[in-house]
Amino acid sequence: MNFSDLIEKKKQGKAHSEDEINFIVSSYMSGEASDAQAAAWTAAVYFKGMTLDETVSLTEALGKSGKIINFGELGDKIADKHSTGGVGDKVTITLIPLLAAAGLPVAKLADRTLGASAGTVDKLEAIPNLNTNLSSGMIVNQVKNINAVIASQADDLAPADKKMYALRNEIGILNSAPLVASSIIAKKIASGASNIIIDVKYGSGACMRTLEDARELANLLVKVAKRLDKSLTAIITSMEEPLGRAVGHAIEVIEAIEFLKGHCDNGDLAELTYAIGAATLLHMDLYNNDAEAVSYLKNLVHSGRALEKFKELIIAQGGAPDVIENYDKFTLPAFKIQCEAKKSGFVQNISADNISCAAKALGALRDGMSKPVDLSVGIYLNKKSGEYVSKGEVLFTIYANTEESAKIAQMYCDNAFSVSESKPSRNSLIYKIISTKDEDENV
Ligand code: URA
């Protein structure tokens, strides 16, 4: 087989066999195929698509390209929540301790900051000394000891996915449904998760920009999971506006801690955390009524048990738990600039895309996989959609390390907000939930 012939085949829109997909993945991993060749093949897939059979083959080839974590007798109980990524999306940090407090063993292989959104691994590393670089043995032990782990994708777990995902980020091909579906489920094969909940986002701050694309991805995730005998629920949610109020790394962790302390039970962060949490409990047949599941989860937050679990996770991963009580323990940036509203009215919308550009200008987002990100900078949305702001009141706050980056970020944030007299109606964040348990998975 020859890699160049396979690029040509995909350019002509023809389907690969399983052997051909295995060859593509193994030659890229071994270095026989160059980054340029893999990029050309990826671009051909982006434009010509893949059949379900090809997507399943790619998922297996990526997932089995390294070690597979074995949780032994806990195997079919392991839950994992994944998001396709969004601006201000810190739900992994709010939800994993919450599910673990509910008694579920949760093993989360998280991503670093890529594309338009900050990744959970980088966010957690804003906690002094916290280690996300865990071996498979450490992951298994931590889940057995405290029910929860959030680790980065170690080099030996789905390494082919790691290499291809980084390449796709570099060449701007993140939003291809077969590539995203295979990348996500491959990680779940490697991480040994059997109950998978995926938040499939659409909107200006998501890799899938339209509802149509998100629906296509959600349907595909369910179909691929069914073929691979994995139990999966996909929740299609809006990412037109940043989630919660904080966008960055350290400031997102602080907002997540505030949630776990029971200080933000209203608003979109709480809505989504409880909705995905309840969907997980329903998916695992632990509850059959959404409202009861939500009320149980709220109780875990308000009794302090979810926060306690987060503290256990920080300690287990070598981090400094005193950040929970003292936010000054996070590294703080040089400048805090409070920006005022130029007119009075209701906030109609906050463009996630513009806020992401502001975060990038501040240095919170990463261009290439090996480049550093500044964990201390970010944007705080003092007002969210539907809230009233008076002229001169603080609309947003910028945390920056240089005056120049703050100026650029302020310009993007000014453009992100639209304010007018009428109170906007509030749309639900959640469009639809589909699952491998449904007879007909198409939405
Ligand atoms: N998340 C992943 O793990 N992979 C993608 O391709 C996109 C989002």
Short mmCIF file of C-alpha atoms and ligand atoms in Angstrom, two decimals:
data_model
loop_
_atom_site.label_atom_id
_atom_site.label_comp_id
_atom_site.label_asym_id
_atom_site.label_seq_id
_atom_site.Cartn_x
_atom_site.Cartn_y
_atom_site.Cartn_z
CA MET A 1 0.00 0.00 0.00
CA ASN A 2 1.13 3.52 -0.67
CA PHE A 3 0.11 6.59 1.37
CA SER A 4 0.01 8.90 -1.66
CA ASP A 5 -2.40 6.54 -3.47
CA LEU A 6 -4.68 6.62 -0.43
CA ILE A 7 -4.65 10.43 -0.38
CA GLU A 8 -5.64 10.35 -4.05
CA LYS A 9 -8.39 7.80 -3.34
CA LYS A 10 -9.91 10.01 -0.63
CA LYS A 11 -9.59 13.10 -2.83
CA GLN A 12 -11.78 11.25 -5.34
CA GLY A 13 -14.34 10.65 -2.57
CA LYS A 14 -13.85 6.87 -2.46
CA ALA A 15 -14.18 4.83 0.73
CA HIS A 16 -11.18 3.16 2.37
CA SER A 17 -11.16 -0.45 3.55
CA GLU A 18 -10.36 -1.28 7.19
CA ASP A 19 -6.85 -2.37 6.12
CA GLU A 20 -6.28 0.95 4.40
CA ILE A 21 -7.36 2.91 7.48
CA ASN A 22 -5.04 0.79 9.65
CA PHE A 23 -2.22 1.46 7.21
CA ILE A 24 -2.86 5.24 7.28
CA VAL A 25 -2.78 5.34 11.08
CA SER A 26 0.22 3.04 11.50
CA SER A 27 2.31 4.78 8.82
CA TYR A 28 1.64 8.17 10.37
CA MET A 29 2.55 6.84 13.82
CA SER A 30 5.76 5.20 12.62
CA GLY A 31 6.81 8.35 10.77
CA GLU A 32 6.78 6.64 7.36
CA ALA A 33 4.05 9.09 6.38
CA SER A 34 5.01 12.73 6.95
CA ASP A 35 2.95 15.45 8.65
CA ALA A 36 2.35 16.93 5.20
CA GLN A 37 0.94 13.65 3.88
CA ALA A 38 -1.25 13.15 6.93
CA ALA A 39 -2.45 16.75 6.59
CA ALA A 40 -3.34 16.16 2.93
CA TRP A 41 -5.30 13.01 3.81
CA THR A 42 -7.06 14.81 6.69
CA ALA A 43 -8.03 17.66 4.38
CA ALA A 44 -9.37 15.15 1.83
CA VAL A 45 -11.52 13.57 4.59
CA TYR A 46 -12.72 17.03 5.60
CA PHE A 47 -13.96 17.74 2.08
CA LYS A 48 -15.13 14.26 1.02
CA GLY A 49 -16.27 12.76 4.35
CA MET A 50 -16.15 9.15 5.51
CA THR A 51 -18.69 6.34 5.64
CA LEU A 52 -19.81 4.88 8.97
CA ASP A 53 -17.62 1.80 8.32
CA GLU A 54 -14.57 3.99 7.73
CA THR A 55 -15.30 6.05 10.84
CA VAL A 56 -15.62 2.92 12.97
CA SER A 57 -12.33 1.56 11.55
CA LEU A 58 -10.56 4.88 12.21
CA THR A 59 -11.94 5.00 15.77
CA GLU A 60 -10.63 1.50 16.51
CA ALA A 61 -7.26 2.15 14.88
CA LEU A 62 -6.76 5.35 16.90
CA GLY A 63 -8.14 3.90 20.15
CA LYS A 64 -5.99 0.79 19.98
CA SER A 65 -2.81 2.61 18.92
CA GLY A 66 -1.49 2.46 22.50
CA LYS A 67 -2.36 0.99 25.88
CA ILE A 68 -5.93 0.38 27.03
CA ILE A 69 -6.62 1.03 30.71
CA ASN A 70 -8.07 -1.97 32.50
CA PHE A 71 -10.21 -1.18 35.54
CA GLY A 72 -10.84 -4.86 36.31
CA GLU A 73 -14.19 -5.52 37.98
CA LEU A 74 -15.05 -1.78 37.96
CA GLY A 75 -14.87 -1.89 34.14
CA ASP A 76 -18.55 -1.57 33.16
CA LYS A 77 -19.26 1.10 35.76
CA ILE A 78 -16.64 3.65 34.68
CA ALA A 79 -18.23 6.90 33.52
CA ASP A 80 -16.64 9.66 31.47
CA LYS A 81 -17.93 13.01 30.35
CA HIS A 82 -16.46 14.77 27.33
CA SER A 83 -17.20 18.09 25.69
CA THR A 84 -16.43 18.97 22.10
CA GLY A 85 -15.13 22.23 23.57
CA GLY A 86 -16.47 25.68 24.16
CA VAL A 87 -15.59 29.09 25.51
CA GLY A 88 -15.76 29.18 29.32
CA ASP A 89 -16.75 25.51 29.46
CA LYS A 90 -15.61 24.34 32.88
CA VAL A 91 -18.29 21.67 33.31
CA THR A 92 -15.73 18.87 33.60
CA ILE A 93 -14.40 20.56 36.74
CA THR A 94 -17.85 21.04 38.24
CA LEU A 95 -19.25 17.68 37.20
CA ILE A 96 -16.52 15.07 37.83
CA PRO A 97 -16.42 15.70 41.62
CA LEU A 98 -20.21 15.84 41.66
CA LEU A 99 -20.61 12.47 39.93
CA ALA A 100 -17.90 10.95 42.09
CA ALA A 101 -19.71 12.26 45.19
CA ALA A 102 -22.81 10.51 43.81
CA GLY A 103 -20.86 7.26 43.98
CA LEU A 104 -19.94 6.86 40.31
CA PRO A 105 -16.37 5.92 39.44
CA VAL A 106 -15.28 8.58 36.96
CA ALA A 107 -12.10 8.45 34.91
CA LYS A 108 -11.66 11.51 32.77
CA LEU A 109 -8.93 11.80 30.18
CA ALA A 110 -8.94 15.51 29.48
CA ASP A 111 -7.49 17.72 26.77
CA ARG A 112 -5.10 20.61 26.79
CA THR A 113 -6.08 24.02 25.48
CA LEU A 114 -6.64 23.75 21.73
CA GLY A 115 -8.46 25.84 19.14
CA ALA A 116 -10.98 28.33 20.52
CA SER A 117 -11.35 26.80 23.96
CA ALA A 118 -9.21 26.39 27.05
CA GLY A 119 -8.66 22.73 27.99
CA THR A 120 -9.35 21.14 31.37
CA VAL A 121 -5.77 19.90 31.81
CA ASP A 122 -4.32 23.40 31.52
CA LYS A 123 -7.07 24.81 33.73
CA LEU A 124 -6.35 22.29 36.50
CA GLU A 125 -2.62 22.98 36.24
CA ALA A 126 -3.43 26.52 37.41
CA ILE A 127 -3.74 24.86 40.83
CA PRO A 128 -0.20 24.95 42.26
CA ASN A 129 1.62 21.58 41.98
CA LEU A 130 -1.40 19.67 40.63
CA ASN A 131 -0.21 16.81 38.44
CA THR A 132 -2.35 15.64 35.51
CA ASN A 133 0.40 13.55 33.99
CA LEU A 134 -0.60 10.20 35.46
CA SER A 135 0.32 6.68 34.40
CA SER A 136 -2.42 4.13 33.71
CA GLY A 137 -1.66 2.47 37.07
CA MET A 138 -2.06 5.78 38.92
CA ILE A 139 -5.36 6.46 37.11
CA VAL A 140 -6.77 3.05 38.10
CA ASN A 141 -5.61 3.40 41.73
CA GLN A 142 -7.03 6.90 42.11
CA VAL A 143 -10.43 5.83 40.80
CA LYS A 144 -10.42 2.85 43.16
CA ASN A 145 -9.46 5.11 46.11
CA ILE A 146 -11.59 8.22 45.62
CA ASN A 147 -13.86 7.48 42.60
CA ALA A 148 -12.45 10.33 40.52
CA VAL A 149 -9.49 11.24 38.37
CA ILE A 150 -8.85 13.93 35.75
CA ALA A 151 -5.69 13.12 33.82
CA SER A 152 -4.09 14.24 30.59
CA GLN A 153 -3.92 11.82 27.72
CA ALA A 154 -0.63 10.06 28.57
CA ASP A 155 1.70 9.43 25.63
CA ASP A 156 0.82 5.75 25.63
CA LEU A 157 -2.98 6.27 25.52
CA ALA A 158 -4.37 6.57 21.99
CA PRO A 159 -1.10 8.19 20.82
CA ALA A 160 -2.27 8.21 17.22
CA ASP A 161 -5.27 10.34 18.20
CA LYS A 162 -2.99 12.71 20.12
CA LYS A 163 -0.75 13.15 17.07
CA MET A 164 -3.62 13.55 14.60
CA TYR A 165 -5.64 15.88 16.83
CA ALA A 166 -2.61 18.17 17.24
CA LEU A 167 -2.06 18.11 13.47
CA ARG A 168 -5.75 18.95 12.83
CA ASN A 169 -5.49 21.84 15.24
CA GLU A 170 -2.37 23.11 13.47
CA ILE A 171 -4.04 23.05 10.03
CA GLY A 172 -7.46 24.28 11.23
CA ILE A 173 -9.41 21.07 10.53
CA LEU A 174 -11.19 20.47 13.80
CA ASN A 175 -14.78 20.49 12.60
CA SER A 176 -15.19 17.32 10.60
CA ALA A 177 -17.83 15.01 12.11
CA PRO A 178 -16.07 11.68 11.33
CA LEU A 179 -12.72 13.00 12.55
CA VAL A 180 -14.19 14.44 15.76
CA ALA A 181 -16.30 11.33 16.48
CA SER A 182 -13.38 8.96 15.96
CA SER A 183 -11.04 11.16 18.01
CA ILE A 184 -13.43 11.31 20.98
CA ILE A 185 -14.47 7.65 21.04
CA ALA A 186 -10.85 6.52 20.48
CA LYS A 187 -9.92 8.22 23.77
CA LYS A 188 -12.78 6.40 25.49
CA ILE A 189 -11.58 3.04 24.15
CA ALA A 190 -8.13 3.78 25.58
CA SER A 191 -9.40 5.14 28.89
CA GLY A 192 -11.56 2.07 29.52
CA ALA A 193 -14.75 4.15 29.99
CA SER A 194 -17.95 2.22 29.38
CA ASN A 195 -20.56 4.93 30.08
CA ILE A 196 -19.81 7.93 27.95
CA ILE A 197 -21.61 11.27 28.07
CA ILE A 198 -20.71 13.75 25.35
CA ASP A 199 -21.65 17.42 25.34
CA VAL A 200 -21.88 18.24 21.63
CA LYS A 201 -21.75 22.00 21.31
CA TYR A 202 -22.88 24.22 18.47
CA GLY A 203 -22.49 27.95 17.95
CA SER A 204 -19.91 30.65 17.45
CA GLY A 205 -17.68 29.34 20.26
CA ALA A 206 -17.81 25.67 19.25
CA CYS A 207 -15.96 23.60 16.67
CA MET A 208 -19.37 22.73 15.18
CA ARG A 209 -20.69 26.17 14.25
CA THR A 210 -24.25 25.18 13.31
CA LEU A 211 -26.97 23.11 14.95
CA GLU A 212 -27.07 21.03 11.77
CA ASP A 213 -23.38 20.10 12.12
CA ALA A 214 -23.79 19.33 15.83
CA ARG A 215 -26.74 17.05 15.06
CA GLU A 216 -24.71 15.24 12.44
CA LEU A 217 -21.88 14.74 14.95
CA ALA A 218 -24.23 13.60 17.74
CA ASN A 219 -25.90 11.06 15.44
CA LEU A 220 -22.53 9.78 14.31
CA LEU A 221 -21.21 9.46 17.88
CA VAL A 222 -24.20 7.34 18.82
CA LYS A 223 -23.88 5.16 15.71
CA VAL A 224 -20.14 4.58 16.15
CA ALA A 225 -20.59 3.82 19.87
CA LYS A 226 -23.36 1.30 19.05
CA ARG A 227 -21.11 -0.46 16.57
CA LEU A 228 -18.31 -0.63 19.16
CA ASP A 229 -20.60 -1.79 21.97
CA LYS A 230 -20.09 1.34 24.05
CA SER A 231 -22.93 2.95 25.92
CA LEU A 232 -23.10 6.65 24.99
CA THR A 233 -25.40 9.63 25.49
CA ALA A 234 -24.91 12.78 23.40
CA ILE A 235 -26.33 16.08 24.64
CA ILE A 236 -26.58 18.82 22.02
CA THR A 237 -26.08 22.21 23.68
CA SER A 238 -25.71 25.82 22.61
CA MET A 239 -22.31 27.58 22.65
CA GLU A 240 -23.39 30.91 21.17
CA GLU A 241 -22.31 32.62 24.37
CA PRO A 242 -19.50 31.76 26.84
CA LEU A 243 -20.59 29.35 29.57
CA GLY A 244 -20.62 30.91 33.03
CA ARG A 245 -18.85 34.20 33.69
CA ALA A 246 -15.16 33.31 33.67
CA VAL A 247 -13.08 32.63 30.56
CA GLY A 248 -9.43 31.65 31.01
CA HIS A 249 -7.75 29.07 33.21
CA ALA A 250 -7.28 30.03 36.88
CA ILE A 251 -10.41 32.18 36.82
CA GLU A 252 -12.47 29.30 35.42
CA VAL A 253 -11.26 27.01 38.22
CA ILE A 254 -12.29 29.68 40.75
CA GLU A 255 -15.77 29.84 39.18
CA ALA A 256 -16.01 26.03 39.31
CA ILE A 257 -15.05 26.09 43.02
CA GLU A 258 -17.71 28.75 43.62
CA PHE A 259 -20.26 26.43 42.00
CA LEU A 260 -19.12 23.50 44.15
CA LYS A 261 -19.48 25.74 47.22
CA GLY A 262 -23.13 26.20 46.23
CA HIS A 263 -22.69 29.90 45.42
CA CYS A 264 -23.95 29.80 41.84
CA ASP A 265 -27.02 27.64 41.55
CA ASN A 266 -28.61 29.82 38.92
CA GLY A 267 -27.34 30.56 35.47
CA ASP A 268 -26.08 28.54 32.57
CA LEU A 269 -23.13 26.82 34.31
CA ALA A 270 -25.44 25.31 36.93
CA GLU A 271 -28.10 24.48 34.32
CA LEU A 272 -25.64 22.53 32.20
CA THR A 273 -23.79 20.84 35.07
CA TYR A 274 -27.03 19.54 36.56
CA ALA A 275 -28.49 18.59 33.16
CA ILE A 276 -25.44 16.56 32.14
CA GLY A 277 -25.15 15.10 35.64
CA ALA A 278 -28.80 14.02 35.59
CA ALA A 279 -28.43 12.61 32.06
CA THR A 280 -25.49 10.52 33.34
CA LEU A 281 -27.50 9.13 36.26
CA LEU A 282 -30.42 8.33 33.94
CA HIS A 283 -28.08 6.82 31.36
CA MET A 284 -26.65 4.49 34.01
CA ASP A 285 -30.18 3.55 35.18
CA LEU A 286 -29.54 4.99 38.65
CA TYR A 287 -32.56 7.30 38.32
CA ASN A 288 -35.49 7.31 35.93
CA ASN A 289 -36.75 10.79 36.65
CA ASP A 290 -34.80 13.86 35.59
CA ALA A 291 -36.16 16.20 38.30
CA GLU A 292 -35.31 13.73 41.08
CA ALA A 293 -31.80 13.25 39.71
CA VAL A 294 -31.24 17.03 39.61
CA SER A 295 -32.53 17.45 43.14
CA TYR A 296 -30.18 14.68 44.37
CA LEU A 297 -27.21 16.39 42.66
CA LYS A 298 -28.13 19.80 44.11
CA ASN A 299 -28.15 18.22 47.52
CA LEU A 300 -24.63 16.87 46.99
CA VAL A 301 -23.46 20.40 46.17
CA HIS A 302 -25.25 22.11 49.05
CA SER A 303 -24.15 19.52 51.61
CA GLY A 304 -20.51 20.21 50.65
CA ARG A 305 -19.92 16.61 49.49
CA ALA A 306 -19.08 17.57 45.90
CA LEU A 307 -16.57 20.19 47.08
CA GLU A 308 -15.04 17.65 49.47
CA LYS A 309 -14.59 15.27 46.53
CA PHE A 310 -12.85 17.99 44.54
CA LYS A 311 -10.52 18.59 47.47
CA GLU A 312 -9.76 14.84 47.59
CA LEU A 313 -8.97 14.93 43.87
CA ILE A 314 -6.62 17.90 44.26
CA ILE A 315 -4.79 16.19 47.14
CA ALA A 316 -4.60 12.83 45.30
CA GLN A 317 -3.00 14.59 42.34
CA GLY A 318 -0.45 16.46 44.47
CA GLY A 319 -2.10 19.90 44.25
CA ALA A 320 -2.47 22.56 46.91
CA PRO A 321 -6.00 22.23 48.37
CA ASP A 322 -5.78 25.62 50.12
CA VAL A 323 -6.70 27.28 46.79
CA ILE A 324 -10.27 26.29 47.66
CA GLU A 325 -10.32 28.71 50.57
CA ASN A 326 -7.78 31.23 49.37
CA TYR A 327 -7.97 32.28 45.72
CA ASP A 328 -4.80 34.39 46.15
CA LYS A 329 -2.89 31.09 45.98
CA PHE A 330 -3.49 31.13 42.22
CA THR A 331 -0.94 33.08 40.20
CA LEU A 332 -2.47 36.47 39.55
CA PRO A 333 -1.82 38.59 36.45
CA ALA A 334 -0.28 42.07 36.51
CA PHE A 335 -3.39 44.03 35.46
CA LYS A 336 -7.09 43.91 36.35
CA ILE A 337 -9.09 46.30 34.17
CA GLN A 338 -12.79 46.86 34.82
CA CYS A 339 -14.58 47.94 31.64
CA GLU A 340 -17.79 49.91 31.84
CA ALA A 341 -20.98 49.73 29.78
CA LYS A 342 -21.24 52.58 27.27
CA LYS A 343 -25.05 52.55 27.44
CA SER A 344 -27.86 51.23 29.62
CA GLY A 345 -30.04 48.29 28.65
CA PHE A 346 -30.39 44.52 28.70
CA VAL A 347 -27.49 42.40 27.46
CA GLN A 348 -28.91 40.64 24.39
CA ASN A 349 -26.00 38.42 23.48
CA ILE A 350 -22.27 37.95 24.13
CA SER A 351 -20.46 36.52 21.13
CA ALA A 352 -18.41 33.50 22.23
CA ASP A 353 -16.26 33.93 19.14
CA ASN A 354 -15.24 37.49 20.07
CA ILE A 355 -14.56 36.53 23.68
CA SER A 356 -12.39 33.68 22.42
CA CYS A 357 -10.43 36.16 20.26
CA ALA A 358 -9.99 38.33 23.37
CA ALA A 359 -8.71 35.31 25.33
CA LYS A 360 -6.29 34.56 22.52
CA ALA A 361 -5.01 38.14 22.51
CA LEU A 362 -4.34 37.83 26.26
CA GLY A 363 -2.29 34.66 25.70
CA ALA A 364 -4.84 32.24 27.17
CA LEU A 365 -5.12 30.12 24.02
CA ARG A 366 -2.52 28.02 22.28
CA ASP A 367 -1.49 28.17 18.61
CA GLY A 368 0.55 24.97 18.47
CA MET A 369 0.55 21.99 20.82
CA SER A 370 4.01 22.77 22.24
CA LYS A 371 3.44 26.50 22.85
CA PRO A 372 2.79 27.67 26.42
CA VAL A 373 -0.43 29.32 27.57
CA ASP A 374 -0.73 31.98 30.25
CA LEU A 375 -2.87 30.41 32.99
CA SER A 376 -3.31 33.65 34.94
CA VAL A 377 -5.08 35.81 32.34
CA GLY A 378 -8.72 35.87 31.28
CA ILE A 379 -12.00 37.70 31.05
CA TYR A 380 -14.80 37.89 33.62
CA LEU A 381 -18.29 38.67 32.32
CA ASN A 382 -19.81 40.85 35.04
CA LYS A 383 -23.07 40.85 33.07
CA LYS A 384 -24.60 37.99 31.10
CA SER A 385 -27.44 37.88 28.58
CA GLY A 386 -30.78 38.90 29.99
CA GLU A 387 -29.20 41.02 32.75
CA TYR A 388 -29.65 44.78 32.96
CA VAL A 389 -26.62 47.05 32.91
CA SER A 390 -26.59 50.80 33.59
CA LYS A 391 -24.28 53.09 31.66
CA GLY A 392 -20.98 53.29 33.59
CA GLU A 393 -21.53 49.99 35.44
CA VAL A 394 -18.85 47.29 35.04
CA LEU A 395 -19.75 45.11 32.05
CA PHE A 396 -16.65 42.90 31.96
CA THR A 397 -13.22 42.65 33.61
CA ILE A 398 -9.95 41.87 31.87
CA TYR A 399 -7.08 40.11 33.63
CA ALA A 400 -3.90 40.68 31.62
CA ASN A 401 -0.15 40.59 31.86
CA THR A 402 0.56 43.38 29.36
CA GLU A 403 -1.21 46.66 28.68
CA GLU A 404 -1.05 46.02 24.96
CA SER A 405 -2.81 42.63 25.14
CA ALA A 406 -5.43 44.16 27.47
CA LYS A 407 -6.22 46.86 24.90
CA ILE A 408 -6.75 44.31 22.12
CA ALA A 409 -8.83 42.09 24.40
CA GLN A 410 -10.97 45.07 25.41
CA MET A 411 -11.68 45.85 21.77
CA TYR A 412 -12.87 42.27 21.13
CA CYS A 413 -14.97 42.24 24.31
CA ASP A 414 -16.58 45.60 23.45
CA ASN A 415 -17.63 44.07 20.12
CA ALA A 416 -18.83 40.87 21.81
CA PHE A 417 -21.61 42.54 23.80
CA SER A 418 -24.88 43.72 22.31
CA VAL A 419 -27.06 45.81 24.63
CA SER A 420 -30.56 47.17 23.93
CA GLU A 421 -33.73 48.24 25.71
CA SER A 422 -35.91 45.15 25.46
CA LYS A 423 -35.44 42.15 27.74
CA PRO A 424 -34.45 39.19 25.55
CA SER A 425 -36.30 35.89 25.86
CA ARG A 426 -34.16 33.09 27.23
CA ASN A 427 -33.62 30.01 25.08
CA SER A 428 -32.87 26.65 26.64
CA LEU A 429 -29.20 25.69 26.47
CA ILE A 430 -30.08 22.10 25.71
CA TYR A 431 -31.43 21.23 22.30
CA LYS A 432 -31.73 17.45 22.54
CA ILE A 433 -30.39 14.33 24.26
CA ILE A 434 -29.85 11.11 22.28
CA SER A 435 -28.43 7.80 23.37
CA THR A 436 -27.32 4.37 22.24
CA LYS A 437 -30.37 3.15 24.19
CA ASP A 438 -32.76 4.92 21.79
CA GLU A 439 -34.29 2.83 19.03
CA ASP A 440 -33.83 5.58 16.49
CA GLU A 441 -30.75 7.66 17.18
CA ASN A 442 -31.41 10.29 14.51
CA VAL A 443 -32.32 13.78 15.76
N1 URA B 1 -12.52 16.76 21.11
C1 URA B 1 -11.72 15.72 20.76
O1 URA B 1 -11.30 14.93 21.59
N2 URA B 1 -11.41 15.57 19.48
C2 URA B 1 -11.83 16.41 18.52
O2 URA B 1 -11.51 16.19 17.39
C3 URA B 1 -12.65 17.51 18.89
C4 URA B 1 -12.99 17.66 20.21
#
